[in-house]
Amino acid sequence: MNNKKRVTFSIASLLTGMLVYASYSYYTTKILDKEECRSSLIVFYNQSRSDIQLNFIYSLEDKKGIVAVSGNYYENDKLKGKIRRDIEYSWRENHDIYQLISTKVNKYRILETLPSDTMAKILPDFYVFPDKSVNYSIQNQGAGGFIFSTGGRPLFYCAK
Protein backbone atom coordinates (compact mmCIF):
# COMPACT_ATOMS: atom_id res chain seq x y z
CA MET A 1 0.00 0.00 0.00
CA ASN A 2 1.51 3.33 -0.98
CA ASN A 3 1.54 6.40 1.24
CA LYS A 4 -1.39 8.11 -0.49
CA LYS A 5 -3.62 5.07 0.04
CA ARG A 6 -2.50 4.79 3.67
CA VAL A 7 -3.34 8.44 4.35
CA THR A 8 -6.72 8.10 2.61
CA PHE A 9 -7.48 4.90 4.55
CA SER A 10 -6.42 6.52 7.85
CA ILE A 11 -8.59 9.58 7.27
CA ALA A 12 -11.56 7.42 6.23
CA SER A 13 -11.12 5.26 9.35
CA LEU A 14 -10.90 8.33 11.59
CA LEU A 15 -14.02 9.88 10.06
CA THR A 16 -15.91 6.59 10.34
CA GLY A 17 -14.95 6.30 14.01
CA MET A 18 -16.05 9.87 14.69
CA LEU A 19 -19.36 9.25 12.89
CA VAL A 20 -20.01 6.04 14.87
CA TYR A 21 -19.24 7.83 18.17
CA ALA A 22 -21.44 10.81 17.27
CA SER A 23 -24.30 8.49 16.27
CA TYR A 24 -23.97 6.44 19.47
CA SER A 25 -23.82 9.58 21.60
CA TYR A 26 -26.89 11.05 19.90
CA TYR A 27 -28.78 7.76 20.21
CA THR A 28 -28.06 7.31 23.92
CA THR A 29 -28.74 10.91 24.94
CA LYS A 30 -31.57 11.97 22.62
CA ILE A 31 -33.38 8.90 21.36
CA LEU A 32 -33.24 6.96 24.63
CA ASP A 33 -33.77 10.13 26.70
CA LYS A 34 -30.64 9.43 28.69
CA GLU A 35 -28.48 11.86 30.60
CA GLU A 36 -24.75 11.57 31.04
CA CYS A 37 -21.85 12.70 33.21
CA ARG A 38 -18.14 11.83 33.21
CA SER A 39 -15.40 11.71 35.79
CA SER A 40 -11.67 10.97 35.79
CA LEU A 41 -10.08 9.31 38.81
CA ILE A 42 -6.56 8.41 39.88
CA VAL A 43 -6.48 5.64 42.47
CA PHE A 44 -3.32 4.74 44.42
CA TYR A 45 -3.01 1.36 46.16
CA ASN A 46 0.33 0.10 47.55
CA GLN A 47 2.77 0.45 44.63
CA SER A 48 0.02 0.71 42.01
CA ARG A 49 -1.72 3.59 40.27
CA SER A 50 -4.93 3.38 38.26
CA ASP A 51 -6.10 6.05 35.83
CA ILE A 52 -9.85 5.50 35.54
CA GLN A 53 -12.64 7.12 33.53
CA LEU A 54 -16.25 6.73 34.70
CA ASN A 55 -19.00 7.58 32.22
CA PHE A 56 -22.47 7.46 33.82
CA ILE A 57 -25.36 7.21 31.33
CA TYR A 58 -28.71 7.13 33.09
CA SER A 59 -32.47 7.66 32.85
CA LEU A 60 -34.09 9.62 35.67
CA GLU A 61 -37.47 8.26 34.64
CA ASP A 62 -36.47 4.57 34.72
CA LYS A 63 -33.97 4.90 37.61
CA LYS A 64 -31.55 2.76 35.61
CA GLY A 65 -28.28 3.36 33.89
CA ILE A 66 -24.93 2.14 32.67
CA VAL A 67 -21.55 3.23 33.93
CA ALA A 68 -18.73 2.66 31.45
CA VAL A 69 -15.44 2.08 33.29
CA SER A 70 -12.17 2.33 31.39
CA GLY A 71 -8.57 2.95 32.25
CA ASN A 72 -5.09 1.65 32.89
CA TYR A 73 -3.49 -0.07 35.88
CA TYR A 74 0.21 0.50 36.63
CA GLU A 75 2.57 -1.15 39.11
CA ASN A 76 5.86 0.67 39.71
CA ASP A 77 4.96 2.94 36.75
CA LYS A 78 4.71 -0.04 34.34
CA LEU A 79 1.43 -0.82 32.60
CA LYS A 80 0.12 -4.10 34.03
CA GLY A 81 -3.46 -4.13 32.82
CA LYS A 82 -6.30 -2.37 31.06
CA ILE A 83 -9.84 -1.83 32.30
CA ARG A 84 -12.93 -1.71 30.07
CA ARG A 85 -16.36 -2.77 31.29
CA ASP A 86 -19.94 -1.55 31.45
CA ILE A 87 -21.95 -1.91 34.64
CA GLU A 88 -25.72 -1.92 34.27
CA TYR A 89 -27.37 -0.60 37.41
CA SER A 90 -30.57 0.56 39.04
CA TRP A 91 -30.90 2.85 42.02
CA ARG A 92 -33.00 3.75 45.02
CA GLU A 93 -32.96 7.21 46.50
CA ASN A 94 -33.72 8.88 49.80
CA HIS A 95 -33.33 12.67 49.53
CA ASP A 96 -29.80 13.12 48.14
CA ILE A 97 -28.58 9.61 49.10
CA TYR A 98 -28.54 7.15 46.21
CA GLN A 99 -28.01 3.41 46.53
CA LEU A 100 -26.70 2.15 43.19
CA ILE A 101 -27.13 -1.61 42.65
CA SER A 102 -25.18 -3.36 39.89
CA THR A 103 -27.44 -5.67 37.91
CA LYS A 104 -24.98 -6.84 35.25
CA VAL A 105 -21.27 -6.45 34.54
CA ASN A 106 -20.28 -6.58 30.86
CA LYS A 107 -16.53 -7.04 30.42
CA TYR A 108 -14.91 -6.31 27.09
CA ARG A 109 -12.57 -9.30 27.20
CA ILE A 110 -10.59 -8.18 24.16
CA LEU A 111 -9.86 -4.82 25.80
CA GLU A 112 -9.82 -5.64 29.52
CA THR A 113 -6.74 -7.44 30.81
CA LEU A 114 -6.94 -6.63 34.52
CA PRO A 115 -8.29 -9.51 36.68
CA SER A 116 -11.42 -8.81 38.73
CA ASP A 117 -9.65 -9.63 42.01
CA THR A 118 -7.15 -6.84 41.31
CA MET A 119 -9.96 -4.46 40.35
CA ALA A 120 -11.70 -5.26 43.64
CA LYS A 121 -8.68 -3.80 45.47
CA ILE A 122 -8.96 -0.42 43.74
CA LEU A 123 -12.72 0.07 43.22
CA PRO A 124 -15.88 -0.69 45.21
CA ASP A 125 -17.46 -4.09 44.49
CA PHE A 126 -20.30 -2.30 42.66
CA TYR A 127 -17.89 -1.66 39.75
CA VAL A 128 -16.56 -5.23 39.76
CA PHE A 129 -19.35 -7.73 40.50
CA PRO A 130 -23.11 -7.96 39.82
CA ASP A 131 -25.64 -7.63 42.64
CA LYS A 132 -23.43 -5.29 44.68
CA SER A 133 -24.33 -1.83 45.88
CA VAL A 134 -22.64 1.45 46.65
CA ASN A 135 -24.15 4.47 48.41
CA TYR A 136 -23.40 7.99 47.24
CA SER A 137 -24.66 11.36 48.28
CA ILE A 138 -25.07 13.20 44.97
CA GLN A 139 -25.37 16.98 44.98
CA ASN A 140 -26.34 18.80 41.81
CA GLN A 141 -23.86 21.54 40.92
CA GLY A 142 -26.10 23.29 38.42
CA ALA A 143 -25.64 22.87 34.69
CA GLY A 144 -22.04 21.70 35.11
CA GLY A 145 -22.41 18.38 36.91
CA PHE A 146 -22.58 16.61 40.26
CA ILE A 147 -20.47 16.02 43.36
CA PHE A 148 -20.45 12.37 44.48
CA SER A 149 -19.59 11.96 48.16
CA THR A 150 -19.71 9.44 50.99
CA GLY A 151 -20.00 10.31 54.65
CA GLY A 152 -19.69 14.02 53.93
CA ARG A 153 -16.38 13.55 52.07
CA PRO A 154 -16.40 14.49 48.37
CA LEU A 155 -15.11 11.64 46.21
CA PHE A 156 -15.35 12.95 42.66
CA TYR A 157 -16.97 15.50 40.37
CA CYS A 158 -19.03 14.13 37.50
CA ALA A 159 -19.22 16.66 34.63
CA LYS A 160 -22.26 16.80 32.34
Coordinates of N, CA and C in Angstrom, one line a residue:
M1 N 0.9 -1.2 0.0 CA 0.0 0.0 0.0 C 0.9 1.2 0.0
N2 N 0.7 2.1 -0.9 CA 1.5 3.3 -1.0 C 1.0 4.4 0.0
N3 N 1.8 5.4 0.2 CA 1.5 6.4 1.2 C 0.2 7.1 1.0
K4 N -0.1 7.4 -0.2 CA -1.4 8.1 -0.5 C -2.6 7.3 -0.1
K5 N -2.5 6.0 -0.4 CA -3.6 5.1 0.0 C -3.7 4.9 1.6
R6 N -2.5 4.9 2.2 CA -2.5 4.8 3.7 C -3.1 6.0 4.3
V7 N -2.8 7.2 3.8 CA -3.3 8.4 4.4 C -4.9 8.5 4.1
T8 N -5.3 8.1 2.9 CA -6.7 8.1 2.6 C -7.5 7.1 3.5
F9 N -6.9 5.9 3.7 CA -7.5 4.9 4.5 C -7.5 5.4 6.0
S10 N -6.5 6.0 6.5 CA -6.4 6.5 7.8 C -7.5 7.6 8.1
I11 N -7.6 8.5 7.1 CA -8.6 9.6 7.3 C -10.0 9.0 7.2
A12 N -10.2 8.1 6.3 CA -11.6 7.4 6.2 C -11.9 6.7 7.5
S13 N -10.9 6.0 8.1 CA -11.1 5.3 9.4 C -11.4 6.2 10.5
L14 N -10.7 7.3 10.6 CA -10.9 8.3 11.6 C -12.3 8.9 11.5
L15 N -12.7 9.3 10.3 CA -14.0 9.9 10.1 C -15.1 8.9 10.4
T16 N -14.9 7.6 10.0 CA -15.9 6.6 10.3 C -16.0 6.4 11.8
G17 N -14.9 6.4 12.6 CA -15.0 6.3 14.0 C -15.7 7.5 14.6
M18 N -15.4 8.7 14.2 CA -16.1 9.9 14.7 C -17.6 9.8 14.4
L19 N -17.9 9.4 13.2 CA -19.4 9.2 12.9 C -20.1 8.2 13.8
V20 N -19.4 7.1 14.0 CA -20.0 6.0 14.9 C -20.2 6.6 16.3
Y21 N -19.1 7.3 16.8 CA -19.2 7.8 18.2 C -20.3 8.9 18.2
A22 N -20.4 9.8 17.3 CA -21.4 10.8 17.3 C -22.8 10.2 17.2
S23 N -23.0 9.2 16.4 CA -24.3 8.5 16.3 C -24.7 7.8 17.6
Y24 N -23.7 7.1 18.2 CA -24.0 6.4 19.5 C -24.3 7.5 20.6
S25 N -23.6 8.5 20.6 CA -23.8 9.6 21.6 C -25.2 10.2 21.4
Y26 N -25.6 10.5 20.2 CA -26.9 11.1 19.9 C -28.0 10.1 20.3
Y27 N -27.8 8.8 19.9 CA -28.8 7.8 20.2 C -29.0 7.6 21.7
T28 N -27.9 7.5 22.5 CA -28.1 7.3 23.9 C -28.6 8.5 24.6
T29 N -28.3 9.7 24.2 CA -28.7 10.9 24.9 C -30.1 11.5 24.4
K30 N -30.3 11.4 23.2 CA -31.6 12.0 22.6 C -32.7 10.9 22.4
I31 N -32.4 9.9 21.7 CA -33.4 8.9 21.4 C -33.8 8.1 22.6
L32 N -32.9 7.7 23.4 CA -33.2 7.0 24.6 C -33.5 7.9 25.8
D33 N -33.5 9.2 25.6 CA -33.8 10.1 26.7 C -32.9 9.9 27.9
K34 N -31.6 9.7 27.6 CA -30.6 9.4 28.7 C -29.9 10.7 29.0
E35 N -29.4 10.8 30.2 CA -28.5 11.9 30.6 C -27.1 11.2 30.9
E36 N -26.1 12.1 31.0 CA -24.8 11.6 31.0 C -23.9 12.5 31.8
C37 N -22.9 11.9 32.6 CA -21.9 12.7 33.2 C -20.6 11.8 33.3
R38 N -19.4 12.5 33.3 CA -18.1 11.8 33.2 C -17.2 12.3 34.3
S39 N -16.4 11.4 34.7 CA -15.4 11.7 35.8 C -14.1 11.0 35.5
S40 N -13.0 11.6 35.9 CA -11.7 11.0 35.8 C -11.1 10.8 37.2
L41 N -10.6 9.6 37.5 CA -10.1 9.3 38.8 C -8.7 8.8 38.7
I42 N -7.9 9.1 39.7 CA -6.6 8.4 39.9 C -6.6 7.7 41.2
V43 N -6.4 6.4 41.2 CA -6.5 5.6 42.5 C -5.1 5.1 42.8
F44 N -4.6 5.3 44.0 CA -3.3 4.7 44.4 C -3.6 3.6 45.4
Y45 N -2.9 2.5 45.2 CA -3.0 1.4 46.2 C -1.6 0.7 46.2
N46 N -1.0 0.6 47.4 CA 0.3 0.1 47.5 C 1.2 0.7 46.5
Q47 N 1.9 -0.1 45.7 CA 2.8 0.4 44.6 C 2.1 0.6 43.3
S48 N 0.8 0.6 43.3 CA 0.0 0.7 42.0 C -0.7 2.1 41.9
R49 N -1.0 2.4 40.6 CA -1.7 3.6 40.3 C -2.7 3.2 39.2
S50 N -3.9 3.6 39.3 CA -4.9 3.4 38.3 C -5.5 4.7 37.8
D51 N -5.5 4.9 36.5 CA -6.1 6.0 35.8 C -7.4 5.6 35.3
I52 N -8.5 6.1 35.8 CA -9.8 5.5 35.5 C -10.8 6.6 35.1
Q53 N -11.6 6.3 34.0 CA -12.6 7.1 33.5 C -14.0 6.5 33.9
L54 N -14.9 7.2 34.4 CA -16.3 6.7 34.7 C -17.2 7.6 33.8
N55 N -18.0 6.9 33.1 CA -19.0 7.6 32.2 C -20.4 7.1 32.6
F56 N -21.1 7.9 33.4 CA -22.5 7.5 33.8 C -23.5 7.9 32.8
I57 N -24.2 6.9 32.2 CA -25.4 7.2 31.3 C -26.6 6.7 32.1
Y58 N -27.6 7.5 32.2 CA -28.7 7.1 33.1 C -30.0 7.8 32.6
S59 N -31.1 7.2 33.1 CA -32.5 7.7 32.8 C -33.1 8.0 34.2
L60 N -33.4 9.2 34.4 CA -34.1 9.6 35.7 C -35.5 9.0 35.8
E61 N -36.1 8.8 34.6 CA -37.5 8.3 34.6 C -37.5 6.8 35.0
D62 N -36.5 6.0 34.5 CA -36.5 4.6 34.7 C -35.7 4.2 36.0
K63 N -34.9 5.2 36.5 CA -34.0 4.9 37.6 C -33.0 3.7 37.3
K64 N -32.5 3.8 36.1 CA -31.6 2.8 35.6 C -30.5 3.5 34.8
G65 N -29.3 2.8 34.7 CA -28.3 3.4 33.9 C -27.2 2.4 33.6
I66 N -26.1 2.9 33.0 CA -24.9 2.1 32.7 C -23.8 3.1 33.0
V67 N -22.8 2.5 33.7 CA -21.5 3.2 33.9 C -20.5 2.5 33.2
A68 N -19.8 3.2 32.2 CA -18.7 2.7 31.5 C -17.4 3.0 32.2
V69 N -16.7 1.9 32.5 CA -15.4 2.1 33.3 C -14.3 1.7 32.4
S70 N -13.3 2.6 32.2 CA -12.2 2.3 31.4 C -10.9 3.0 32.0
G71 N -9.8 2.4 31.7 CA -8.6 3.0 32.3 C -7.4 2.0 32.2
N72 N -6.3 2.4 32.9 CA -5.1 1.7 32.9 C -4.6 1.4 34.3
Y73 N -4.0 0.3 34.6 CA -3.5 -0.1 35.9 C -2.0 -0.2 35.8
Y74 N -1.3 0.5 36.6 CA 0.2 0.5 36.6 C 0.7 0.0 38.0
E75 N 1.8 -0.8 37.9 CA 2.6 -1.2 39.1 C 4.0 -0.7 38.9
N76 N 4.5 0.1 39.8 CA 5.9 0.7 39.7 C 6.0 1.4 38.4
D77 N 5.0 2.1 38.0 CA 5.0 2.9 36.8 C 5.0 2.1 35.5
K78 N 4.7 0.8 35.5 CA 4.7 0.0 34.3 C 3.3 -0.5 34.1
L79 N 2.8 -0.4 32.9 CA 1.4 -0.8 32.6 C 1.3 -2.3 32.8
K80 N 0.3 -2.7 33.7 CA 0.1 -4.1 34.0 C -1.2 -4.6 33.6
G81 N -2.1 -3.7 33.3 CA -3.5 -4.1 32.8 C -4.3 -3.0 32.4
K82 N -5.3 -3.3 31.6 CA -6.3 -2.4 31.1 C -7.7 -2.7 31.6
I83 N -8.5 -1.7 31.8 CA -9.8 -1.8 32.3 C -10.8 -1.3 31.2
R84 N -11.8 -2.2 30.9 CA -12.9 -1.7 30.1 C -14.1 -2.6 30.3
R85 N -15.1 -2.0 31.0 CA -16.4 -2.8 31.3 C -17.5 -1.8 31.4
D86 N -18.7 -2.3 31.2 CA -19.9 -1.5 31.4 C -20.7 -2.2 32.6
I87 N -21.2 -1.4 33.5 CA -21.9 -1.9 34.6 C -23.4 -1.4 34.5
E88 N -24.3 -2.3 34.3 CA -25.7 -1.9 34.3 C -26.2 -1.8 35.7
Y89 N -27.0 -0.8 36.0 CA -27.4 -0.6 37.4 C -28.8 0.0 37.5
S90 N -29.3 -0.1 38.7 CA -30.6 0.6 39.0 C -30.3 1.3 40.3
W91 N -31.2 2.2 40.8 CA -30.9 2.9 42.0 C -32.2 3.1 42.8
R92 N -32.0 3.3 44.1 CA -33.0 3.8 45.0 C -32.5 5.0 45.6
E93 N -33.4 5.9 46.0 CA -33.0 7.2 46.5 C -33.8 7.6 47.7
N94 N -33.1 8.3 48.6 CA -33.7 8.9 49.8 C -33.1 10.3 50.0
H95 N -33.8 11.3 49.6 CA -33.3 12.7 49.5 C -32.1 12.7 48.6
D96 N -30.9 13.1 49.1 CA -29.8 13.1 48.1 C -28.9 11.9 48.3
I97 N -29.4 10.8 49.0 CA -28.6 9.6 49.1 C -29.1 8.6 48.1
Y98 N -28.2 8.1 47.3 CA -28.5 7.2 46.2 C -27.8 5.8 46.5
Q99 N -28.6 4.7 46.4 CA -28.0 3.4 46.5 C -28.0 2.8 45.1
L100 N -26.8 2.7 44.5 CA -26.7 2.1 43.2 C -26.5 0.6 43.3
I101 N -27.2 -0.2 42.6 CA -27.1 -1.6 42.6 C -26.7 -2.1 41.3
S102 N -25.6 -2.8 41.2 CA -25.2 -3.4 39.9 C -26.1 -4.6 39.5
T103 N -26.6 -4.6 38.3 CA -27.4 -5.7 37.9 C -26.7 -6.6 36.9
K104 N -25.7 -6.0 36.2 CA -25.0 -6.8 35.2 C -23.6 -6.2 35.0
V105 N -22.6 -7.0 34.9 CA -21.3 -6.4 34.5 C -20.9 -7.0 33.2
N106 N -20.7 -6.2 32.2 CA -20.3 -6.6 30.9 C -18.8 -6.2 30.7
K107 N -18.0 -7.3 30.6 CA -16.5 -7.0 30.4 C -16.2 -7.1 28.9
Y108 N -15.4 -6.2 28.5 CA -14.9 -6.3 27.1 C -13.6 -7.1 27.1
R109 N -13.7 -8.4 27.0 CA -12.6 -9.3 27.2 C -11.4 -9.0 26.3
I110 N -11.7 -8.5 25.1 CA -10.6 -8.2 24.2 C -9.8 -7.0 24.7
L111 N -10.5 -6.0 25.3 CA -9.9 -4.8 25.8 C -9.4 -4.9 27.2
E112 N -10.1 -5.6 28.1 CA -9.8 -5.6 29.5 C -8.9 -6.8 29.9
T113 N -7.7 -6.4 30.4 CA -6.7 -7.4 30.8 C -6.5 -7.5 32.3
L114 N -7.1 -6.6 33.1 CA -6.9 -6.6 34.5 C -7.9 -7.6 35.2
P115 N -7.4 -8.5 36.0 CA -8.3 -9.5 36.7 C -9.2 -8.8 37.7
S116 N -10.4 -9.4 37.8 CA -11.4 -8.8 38.7 C -10.9 -8.7 40.2
D117 N -10.1 -9.7 40.6 CA -9.7 -9.6 42.0 C -8.7 -8.4 42.2
T118 N -8.0 -8.0 41.2 CA -7.1 -6.8 41.3 C -8.0 -5.6 41.3
M119 N -9.0 -5.6 40.4 CA -10.0 -4.5 40.4 C -10.7 -4.3 41.7
A120 N -11.0 -5.4 42.4 CA -11.7 -5.3 43.6 C -10.9 -4.6 44.7
K121 N -9.5 -4.5 44.5 CA -8.7 -3.8 45.5 C -8.7 -2.3 45.3
I122 N -9.1 -1.8 44.1 CA -9.0 -0.4 43.7 C -10.3 0.3 43.6
L123 N -11.4 -0.5 43.4 CA -12.7 0.1 43.2 C -13.7 -0.7 44.1
P124 N -14.8 0.0 44.5 CA -15.9 -0.7 45.2 C -16.4 -1.9 44.4
D125 N -16.9 -2.9 45.1 CA -17.5 -4.1 44.5 C -18.5 -3.8 43.5
F126 N -19.3 -2.7 43.6 CA -20.3 -2.3 42.7 C -19.7 -2.3 41.2
Y127 N -18.5 -1.8 41.1 CA -17.9 -1.7 39.8 C -17.3 -3.0 39.3
V128 N -17.3 -4.0 40.1 CA -16.6 -5.2 39.8 C -17.5 -6.4 39.6
F129 N -18.5 -6.5 40.5 CA -19.4 -7.7 40.5 C -20.8 -7.3 40.4
P130 N -21.7 -8.2 39.8 CA -23.1 -8.0 39.8 C -23.7 -8.1 41.2
D131 N -24.9 -7.5 41.4 CA -25.6 -7.6 42.6 C -24.9 -7.0 43.8
K132 N -24.1 -6.0 43.6 CA -23.4 -5.3 44.7 C -23.9 -3.9 44.7
S133 N -23.8 -3.2 45.8 CA -24.3 -1.8 45.9 C -23.3 -0.9 46.4
V134 N -23.5 0.4 46.1 CA -22.6 1.4 46.7 C -23.6 2.6 46.9
N135 N -23.3 3.3 48.0 CA -24.1 4.5 48.4 C -23.4 5.8 48.2
Y136 N -24.0 6.7 47.5 CA -23.4 8.0 47.2 C -24.4 9.1 47.6
S137 N -23.9 10.1 48.2 CA -24.7 11.4 48.3 C -24.3 12.1 47.0
I138 N -25.3 12.5 46.3 CA -25.1 13.2 45.0 C -25.7 14.6 45.0
Q139 N -24.9 15.6 45.0 CA -25.4 17.0 45.0 C -25.2 17.6 43.6
N140 N -26.3 18.1 43.1 CA -26.3 18.8 41.8 C -25.5 20.1 41.9
Q141 N -24.7 20.3 41.0 CA -23.9 21.5 40.9 C -24.3 22.4 39.8
G142 N -25.6 22.5 39.5 CA -26.1 23.3 38.4 C -25.9 22.6 37.1
A143 N -25.7 23.4 36.0 CA -25.6 22.9 34.7 C -24.3 22.1 34.5
G144 N -23.4 22.3 35.3 CA -22.0 21.7 35.1 C -21.9 20.3 35.5
G145 N -22.6 19.8 36.5 CA -22.4 18.4 36.9 C -22.8 18.1 38.3
F146 N -22.2 17.1 38.9 CA -22.6 16.6 40.3 C -21.3 16.3 41.1
I147 N -21.5 16.5 42.4 CA -20.5 16.0 43.4 C -21.0 14.7 44.0
F148 N -20.2 13.7 43.8 CA -20.4 12.4 44.5 C -19.6 12.3 45.8
S149 N -20.3 12.0 46.9 CA -19.6 12.0 48.2 C -20.1 10.8 49.0
T150 N -19.3 10.5 50.0 CA -19.7 9.4 51.0 C -19.3 9.9 52.4
G151 N -20.3 9.9 53.3 CA -20.0 10.3 54.7 C -19.6 11.8 54.8
G152 N -20.1 12.6 53.9 CA -19.7 14.0 53.9 C -18.4 14.3 53.2
R153 N -17.7 13.3 52.7 CA -16.4 13.5 52.1 C -16.6 13.5 50.5
P154 N -16.3 14.5 49.8 CA -16.4 14.5 48.4 C -15.4 13.5 47.8
L155 N -15.9 12.7 46.9 CA -15.1 11.6 46.2 C -14.7 12.0 44.8
F156 N -15.7 12.5 44.0 CA -15.3 12.9 42.7 C -16.4 13.8 42.1
Y157 N -16.1 14.6 41.1 CA -17.0 15.5 40.4 C -17.3 14.8 39.1
C158 N -18.6 14.8 38.7 CA -19.0 14.1 37.5 C -19.6 15.2 36.6
A159 N -18.9 15.5 35.5 CA -19.2 16.7 34.6 C -20.2 16.2 33.6
K160 N -21.2 17.1 33.4 CA -22.3 16.8 32.3 C -21.7 17.1 31.0

